[in-house]
N, CA, C and O atoms as a MOPAC input file, in Angstrom:
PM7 MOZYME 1SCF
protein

 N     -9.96900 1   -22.55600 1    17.48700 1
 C     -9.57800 1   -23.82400 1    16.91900 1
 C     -9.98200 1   -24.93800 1    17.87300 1
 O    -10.26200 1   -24.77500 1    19.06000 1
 N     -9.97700 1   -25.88600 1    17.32700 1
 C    -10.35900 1   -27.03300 1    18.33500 1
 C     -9.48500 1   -28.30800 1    18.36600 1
 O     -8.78200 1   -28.58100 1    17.39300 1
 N     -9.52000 1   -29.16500 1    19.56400 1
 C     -8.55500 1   -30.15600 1    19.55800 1
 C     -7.10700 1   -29.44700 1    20.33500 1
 O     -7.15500 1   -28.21900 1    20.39300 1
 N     -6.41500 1   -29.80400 1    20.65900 1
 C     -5.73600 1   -29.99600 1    21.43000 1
 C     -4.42700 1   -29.03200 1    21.11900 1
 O     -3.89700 1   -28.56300 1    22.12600 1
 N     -3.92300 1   -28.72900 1    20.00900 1
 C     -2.91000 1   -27.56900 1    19.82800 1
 C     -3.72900 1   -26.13700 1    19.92900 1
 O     -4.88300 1   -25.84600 1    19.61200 1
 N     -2.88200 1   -25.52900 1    20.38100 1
 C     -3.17200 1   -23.85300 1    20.46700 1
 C     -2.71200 1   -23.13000 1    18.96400 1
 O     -1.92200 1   -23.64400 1    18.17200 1
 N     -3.35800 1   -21.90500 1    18.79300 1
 C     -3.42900 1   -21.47600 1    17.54300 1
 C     -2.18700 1   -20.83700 1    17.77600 1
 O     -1.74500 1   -20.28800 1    18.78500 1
 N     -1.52600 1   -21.07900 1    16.21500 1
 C      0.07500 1   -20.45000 1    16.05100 1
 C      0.20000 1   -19.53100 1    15.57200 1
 O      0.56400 1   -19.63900 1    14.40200 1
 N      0.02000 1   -18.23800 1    16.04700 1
 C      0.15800 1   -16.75300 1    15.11600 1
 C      1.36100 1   -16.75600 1    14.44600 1
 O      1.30800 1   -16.59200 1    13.22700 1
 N      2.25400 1   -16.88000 1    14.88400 1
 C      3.62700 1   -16.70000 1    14.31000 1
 C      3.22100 1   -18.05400 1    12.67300 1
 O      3.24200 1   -17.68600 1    11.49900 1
 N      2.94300 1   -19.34600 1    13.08200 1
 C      2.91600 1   -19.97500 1    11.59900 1
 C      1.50600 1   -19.62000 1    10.44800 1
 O      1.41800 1   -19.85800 1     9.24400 1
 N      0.67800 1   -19.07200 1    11.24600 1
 C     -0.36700 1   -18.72600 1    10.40200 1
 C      0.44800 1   -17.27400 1     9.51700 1
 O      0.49500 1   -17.26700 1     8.28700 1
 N      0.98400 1   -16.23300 1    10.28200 1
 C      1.17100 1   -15.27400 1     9.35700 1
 C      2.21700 1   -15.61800 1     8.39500 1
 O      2.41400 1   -15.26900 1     7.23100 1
 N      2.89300 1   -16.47400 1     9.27400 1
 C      3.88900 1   -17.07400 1     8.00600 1
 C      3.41000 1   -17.85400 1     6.53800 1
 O      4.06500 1   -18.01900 1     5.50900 1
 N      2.03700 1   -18.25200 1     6.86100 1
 C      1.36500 1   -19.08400 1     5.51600 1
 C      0.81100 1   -17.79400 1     4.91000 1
 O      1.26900 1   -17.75500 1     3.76800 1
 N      0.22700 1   -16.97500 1     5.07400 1
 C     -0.31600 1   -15.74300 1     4.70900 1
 C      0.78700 1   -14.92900 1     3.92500 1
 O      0.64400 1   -14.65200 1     2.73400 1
 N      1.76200 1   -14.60500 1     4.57500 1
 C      2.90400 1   -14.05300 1     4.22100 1
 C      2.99900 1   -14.64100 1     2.42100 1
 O      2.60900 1   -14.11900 1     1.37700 1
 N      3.73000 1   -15.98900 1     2.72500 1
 C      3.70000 1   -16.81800 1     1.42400 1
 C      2.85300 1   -16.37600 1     0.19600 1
 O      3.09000 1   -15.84100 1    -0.88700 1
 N      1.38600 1   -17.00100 1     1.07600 1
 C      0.38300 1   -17.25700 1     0.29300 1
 C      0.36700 1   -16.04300 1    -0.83100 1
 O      0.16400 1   -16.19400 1    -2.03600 1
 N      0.65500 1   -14.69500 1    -0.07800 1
 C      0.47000 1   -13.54700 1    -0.87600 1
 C      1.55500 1   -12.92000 1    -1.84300 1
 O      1.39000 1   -12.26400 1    -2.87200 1
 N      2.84700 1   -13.36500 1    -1.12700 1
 C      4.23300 1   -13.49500 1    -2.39500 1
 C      3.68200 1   -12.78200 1    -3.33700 1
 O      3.76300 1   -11.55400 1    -3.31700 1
 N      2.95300 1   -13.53900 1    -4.43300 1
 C      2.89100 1   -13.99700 1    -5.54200 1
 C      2.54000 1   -12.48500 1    -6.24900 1
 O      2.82300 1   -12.17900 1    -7.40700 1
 N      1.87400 1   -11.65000 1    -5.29000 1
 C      0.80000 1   -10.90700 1    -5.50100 1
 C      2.01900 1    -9.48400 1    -5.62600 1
 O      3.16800 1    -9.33000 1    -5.21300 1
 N      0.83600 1    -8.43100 1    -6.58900 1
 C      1.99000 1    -7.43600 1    -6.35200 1
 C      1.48500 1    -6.64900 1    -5.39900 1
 O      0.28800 1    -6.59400 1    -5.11900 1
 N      2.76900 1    -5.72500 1    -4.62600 1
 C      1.98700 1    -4.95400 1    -3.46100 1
 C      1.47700 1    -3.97200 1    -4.06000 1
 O      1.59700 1    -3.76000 1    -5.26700 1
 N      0.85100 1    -3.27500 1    -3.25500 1
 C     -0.54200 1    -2.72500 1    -2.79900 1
 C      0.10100 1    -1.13000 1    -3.36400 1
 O      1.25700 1    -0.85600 1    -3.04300 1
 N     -0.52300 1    -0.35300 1    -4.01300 1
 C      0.23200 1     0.84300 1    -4.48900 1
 C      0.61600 1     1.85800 1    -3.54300 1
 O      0.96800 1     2.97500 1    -3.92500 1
 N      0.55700 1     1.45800 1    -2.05200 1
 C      1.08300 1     2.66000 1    -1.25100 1
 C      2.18800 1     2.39600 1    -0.86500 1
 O      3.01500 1     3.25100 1    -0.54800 1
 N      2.42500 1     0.82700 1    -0.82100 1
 C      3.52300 1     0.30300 1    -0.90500 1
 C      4.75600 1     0.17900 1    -1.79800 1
 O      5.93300 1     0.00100 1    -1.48500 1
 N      4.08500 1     0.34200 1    -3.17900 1
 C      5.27500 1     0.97800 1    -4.16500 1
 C      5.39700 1     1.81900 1    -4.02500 1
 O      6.55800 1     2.06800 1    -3.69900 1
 N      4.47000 1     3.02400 1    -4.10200 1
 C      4.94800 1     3.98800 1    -4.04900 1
 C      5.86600 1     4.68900 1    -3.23000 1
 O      6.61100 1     5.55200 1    -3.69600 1
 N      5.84700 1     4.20800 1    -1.44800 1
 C      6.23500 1     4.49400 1    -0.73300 1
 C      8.08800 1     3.96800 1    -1.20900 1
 O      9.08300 1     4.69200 1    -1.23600 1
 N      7.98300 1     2.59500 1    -1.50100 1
 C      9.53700 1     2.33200 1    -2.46500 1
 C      9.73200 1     3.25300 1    -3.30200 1
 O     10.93200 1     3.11000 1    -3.53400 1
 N      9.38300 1     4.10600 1    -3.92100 1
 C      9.89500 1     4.72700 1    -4.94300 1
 C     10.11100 1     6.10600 1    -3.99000 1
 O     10.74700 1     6.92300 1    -4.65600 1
 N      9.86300 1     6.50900 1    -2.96000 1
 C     10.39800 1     7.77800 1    -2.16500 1
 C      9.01200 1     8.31900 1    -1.74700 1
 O      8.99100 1     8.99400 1    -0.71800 1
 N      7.76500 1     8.09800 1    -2.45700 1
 C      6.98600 1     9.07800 1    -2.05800 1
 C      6.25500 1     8.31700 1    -0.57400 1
 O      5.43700 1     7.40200 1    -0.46800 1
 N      6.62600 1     8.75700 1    -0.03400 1
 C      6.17500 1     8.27000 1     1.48900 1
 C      6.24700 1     9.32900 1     2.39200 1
 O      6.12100 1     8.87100 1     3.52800 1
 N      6.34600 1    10.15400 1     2.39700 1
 C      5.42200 1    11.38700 1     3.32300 1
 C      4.27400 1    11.57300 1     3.73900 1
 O      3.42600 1    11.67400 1     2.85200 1
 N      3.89500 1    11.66500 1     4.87200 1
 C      2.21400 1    11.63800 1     4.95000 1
 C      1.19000 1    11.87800 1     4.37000 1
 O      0.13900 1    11.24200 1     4.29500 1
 N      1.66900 1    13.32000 1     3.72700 1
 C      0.68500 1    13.73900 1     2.96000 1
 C      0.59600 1    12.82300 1     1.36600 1
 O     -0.52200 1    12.58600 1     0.90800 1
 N      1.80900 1    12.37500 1     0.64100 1
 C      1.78800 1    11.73100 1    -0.13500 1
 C      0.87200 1    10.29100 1    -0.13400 1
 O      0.27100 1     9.73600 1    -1.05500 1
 N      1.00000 1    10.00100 1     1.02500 1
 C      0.81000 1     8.59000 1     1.13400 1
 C     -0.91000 1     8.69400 1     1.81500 1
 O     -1.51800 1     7.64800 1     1.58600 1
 N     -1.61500 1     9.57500 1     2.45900 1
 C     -2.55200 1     9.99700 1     2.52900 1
 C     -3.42900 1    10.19300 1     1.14200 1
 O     -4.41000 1     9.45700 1     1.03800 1
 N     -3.25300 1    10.81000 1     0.42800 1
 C     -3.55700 1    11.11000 1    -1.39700 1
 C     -3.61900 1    10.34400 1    -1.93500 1
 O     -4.66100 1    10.07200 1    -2.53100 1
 N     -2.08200 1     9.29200 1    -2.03100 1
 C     -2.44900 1     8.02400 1    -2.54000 1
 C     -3.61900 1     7.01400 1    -2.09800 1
 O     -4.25800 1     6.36900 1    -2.93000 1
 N     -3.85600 1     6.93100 1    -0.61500 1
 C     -4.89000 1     6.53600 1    -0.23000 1
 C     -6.13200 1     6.55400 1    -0.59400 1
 O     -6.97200 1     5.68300 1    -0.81700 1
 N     -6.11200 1     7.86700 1    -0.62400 1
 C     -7.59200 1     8.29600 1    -1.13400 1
 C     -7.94300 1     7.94000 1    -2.52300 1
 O     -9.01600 1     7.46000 1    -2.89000 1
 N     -6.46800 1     8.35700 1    -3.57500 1
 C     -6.90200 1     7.77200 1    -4.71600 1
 C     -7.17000 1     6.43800 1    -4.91900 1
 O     -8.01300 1     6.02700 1    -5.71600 1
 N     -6.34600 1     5.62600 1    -4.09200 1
 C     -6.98500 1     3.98400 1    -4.07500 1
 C     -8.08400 1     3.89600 1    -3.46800 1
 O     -8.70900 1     2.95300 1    -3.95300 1
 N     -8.62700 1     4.37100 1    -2.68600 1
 C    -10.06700 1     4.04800 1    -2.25000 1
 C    -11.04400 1     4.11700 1    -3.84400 1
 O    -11.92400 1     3.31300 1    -4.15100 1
 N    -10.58300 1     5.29400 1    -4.66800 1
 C    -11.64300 1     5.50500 1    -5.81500 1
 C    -11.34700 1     4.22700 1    -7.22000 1
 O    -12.14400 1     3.78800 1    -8.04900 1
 N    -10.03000 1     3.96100 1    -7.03000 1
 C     -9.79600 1     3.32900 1    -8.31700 1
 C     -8.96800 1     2.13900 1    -8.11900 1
 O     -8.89000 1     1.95700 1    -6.90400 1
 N     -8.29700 1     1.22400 1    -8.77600 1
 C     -7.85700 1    -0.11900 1    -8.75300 1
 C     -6.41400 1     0.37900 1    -8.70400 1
 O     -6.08400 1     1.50500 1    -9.07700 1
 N     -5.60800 1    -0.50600 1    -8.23400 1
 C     -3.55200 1    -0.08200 1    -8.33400 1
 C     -3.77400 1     0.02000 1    -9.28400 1
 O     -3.85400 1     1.24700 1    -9.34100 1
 N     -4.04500 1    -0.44700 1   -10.59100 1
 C     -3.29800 1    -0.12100 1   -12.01100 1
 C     -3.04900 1     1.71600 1   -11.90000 1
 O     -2.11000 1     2.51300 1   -11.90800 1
 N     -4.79000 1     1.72800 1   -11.78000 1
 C     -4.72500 1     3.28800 1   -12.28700 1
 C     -4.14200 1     4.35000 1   -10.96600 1
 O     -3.72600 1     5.47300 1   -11.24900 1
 N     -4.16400 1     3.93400 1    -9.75300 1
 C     -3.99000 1     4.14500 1    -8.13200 1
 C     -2.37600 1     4.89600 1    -8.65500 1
 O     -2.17400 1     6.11100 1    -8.66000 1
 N     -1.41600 1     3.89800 1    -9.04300 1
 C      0.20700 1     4.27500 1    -9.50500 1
 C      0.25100 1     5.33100 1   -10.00600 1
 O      0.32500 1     6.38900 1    -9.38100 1
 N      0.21500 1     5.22300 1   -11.11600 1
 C      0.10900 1     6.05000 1   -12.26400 1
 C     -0.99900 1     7.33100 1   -11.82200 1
 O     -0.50700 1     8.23800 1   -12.49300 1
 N     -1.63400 1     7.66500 1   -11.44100 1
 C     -2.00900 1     8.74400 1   -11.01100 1
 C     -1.49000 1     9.10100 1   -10.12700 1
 O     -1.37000 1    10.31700 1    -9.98300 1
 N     -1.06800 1     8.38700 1    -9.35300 1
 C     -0.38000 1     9.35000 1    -7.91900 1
 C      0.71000 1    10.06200 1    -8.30600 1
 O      0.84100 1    11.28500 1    -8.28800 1
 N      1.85600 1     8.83700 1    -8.82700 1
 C      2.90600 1     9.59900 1    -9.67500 1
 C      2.96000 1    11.16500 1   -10.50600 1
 O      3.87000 1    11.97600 1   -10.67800 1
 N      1.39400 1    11.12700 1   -10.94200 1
 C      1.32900 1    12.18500 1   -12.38700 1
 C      1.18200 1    13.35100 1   -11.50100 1
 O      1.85700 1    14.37800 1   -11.57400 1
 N     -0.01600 1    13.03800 1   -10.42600 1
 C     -0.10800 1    14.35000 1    -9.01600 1
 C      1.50700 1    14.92500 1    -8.91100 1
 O      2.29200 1    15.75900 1    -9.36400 1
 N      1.33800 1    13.67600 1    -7.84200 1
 C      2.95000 1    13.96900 1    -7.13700 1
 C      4.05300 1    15.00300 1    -7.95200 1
 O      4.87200 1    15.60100 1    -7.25400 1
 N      4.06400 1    15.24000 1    -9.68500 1
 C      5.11200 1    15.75300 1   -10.36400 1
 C      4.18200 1    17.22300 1   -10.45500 1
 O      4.82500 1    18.26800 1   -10.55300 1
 N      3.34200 1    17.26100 1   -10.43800 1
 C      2.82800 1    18.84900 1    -9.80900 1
 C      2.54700 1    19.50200 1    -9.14500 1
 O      2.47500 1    20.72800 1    -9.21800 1
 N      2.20500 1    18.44300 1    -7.90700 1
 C      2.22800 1    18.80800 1    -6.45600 1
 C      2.07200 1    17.74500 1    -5.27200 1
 O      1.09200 1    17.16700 1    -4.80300 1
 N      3.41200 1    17.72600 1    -4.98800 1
 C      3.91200 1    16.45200 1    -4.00500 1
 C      3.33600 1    16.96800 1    -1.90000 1
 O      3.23100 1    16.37600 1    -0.82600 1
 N      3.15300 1    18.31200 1    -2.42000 1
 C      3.27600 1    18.56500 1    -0.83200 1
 C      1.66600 1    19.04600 1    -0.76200 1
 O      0.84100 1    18.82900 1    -1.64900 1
 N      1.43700 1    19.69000 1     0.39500 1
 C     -0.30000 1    20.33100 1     0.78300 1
 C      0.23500 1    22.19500 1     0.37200 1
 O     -0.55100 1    22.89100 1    -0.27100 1
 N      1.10200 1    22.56300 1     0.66900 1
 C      1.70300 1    24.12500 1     0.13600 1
 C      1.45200 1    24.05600 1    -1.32500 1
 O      0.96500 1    25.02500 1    -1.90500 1
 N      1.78800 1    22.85700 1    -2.00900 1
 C      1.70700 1    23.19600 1    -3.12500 1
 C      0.29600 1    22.95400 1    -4.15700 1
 O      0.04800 1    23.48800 1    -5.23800 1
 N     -0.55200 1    21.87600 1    -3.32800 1
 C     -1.65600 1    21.82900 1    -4.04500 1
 C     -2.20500 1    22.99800 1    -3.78600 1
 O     -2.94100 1    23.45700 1    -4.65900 1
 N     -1.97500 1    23.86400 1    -2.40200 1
 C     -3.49000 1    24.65500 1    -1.87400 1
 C     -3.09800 1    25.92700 1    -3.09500 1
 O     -4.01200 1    26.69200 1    -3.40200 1
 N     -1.68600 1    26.10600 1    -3.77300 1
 C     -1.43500 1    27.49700 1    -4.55900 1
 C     -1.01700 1    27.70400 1    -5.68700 1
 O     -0.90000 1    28.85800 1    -6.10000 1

């Protein structure tokens, strides 16, 4: 930045913070609200968001998760 104040991390993340309100979170983040937050869960979900948008990211993880939430249970 230039001029004479020093850059304010603390008020910049606070405008960011805001700015993004509006927005819905990010599907690892619901999901993780709804319980599935285990590594491996939240790993999977990952991956499925890398391939597809939250709409479909949710809703698929969910549909996994009710047939196989853990790595024991996908591998059998």
């Amino acid at each position: 930045m230039s001029g004479d104040h020093p850059f304010d991390i603390e008020r910049a993340l606070g405008l960011i913070q805001e700015a993004v309100r509006r927005y819905p979170k990010p599907a690892a983040y619901a999901l993780a609200d709804e319980g599935l937050d285990s590594r491996f869960e939240q790993l999977v979900a990952c991956i499925i968001s890398i391939r597809t948008r939250d709409e479909l990211t949710e809703p698929a993880a969910r549909a996994l998760f009710q047939l196989a939430n853990t790595r024991k249970r996908c591998a059998g």
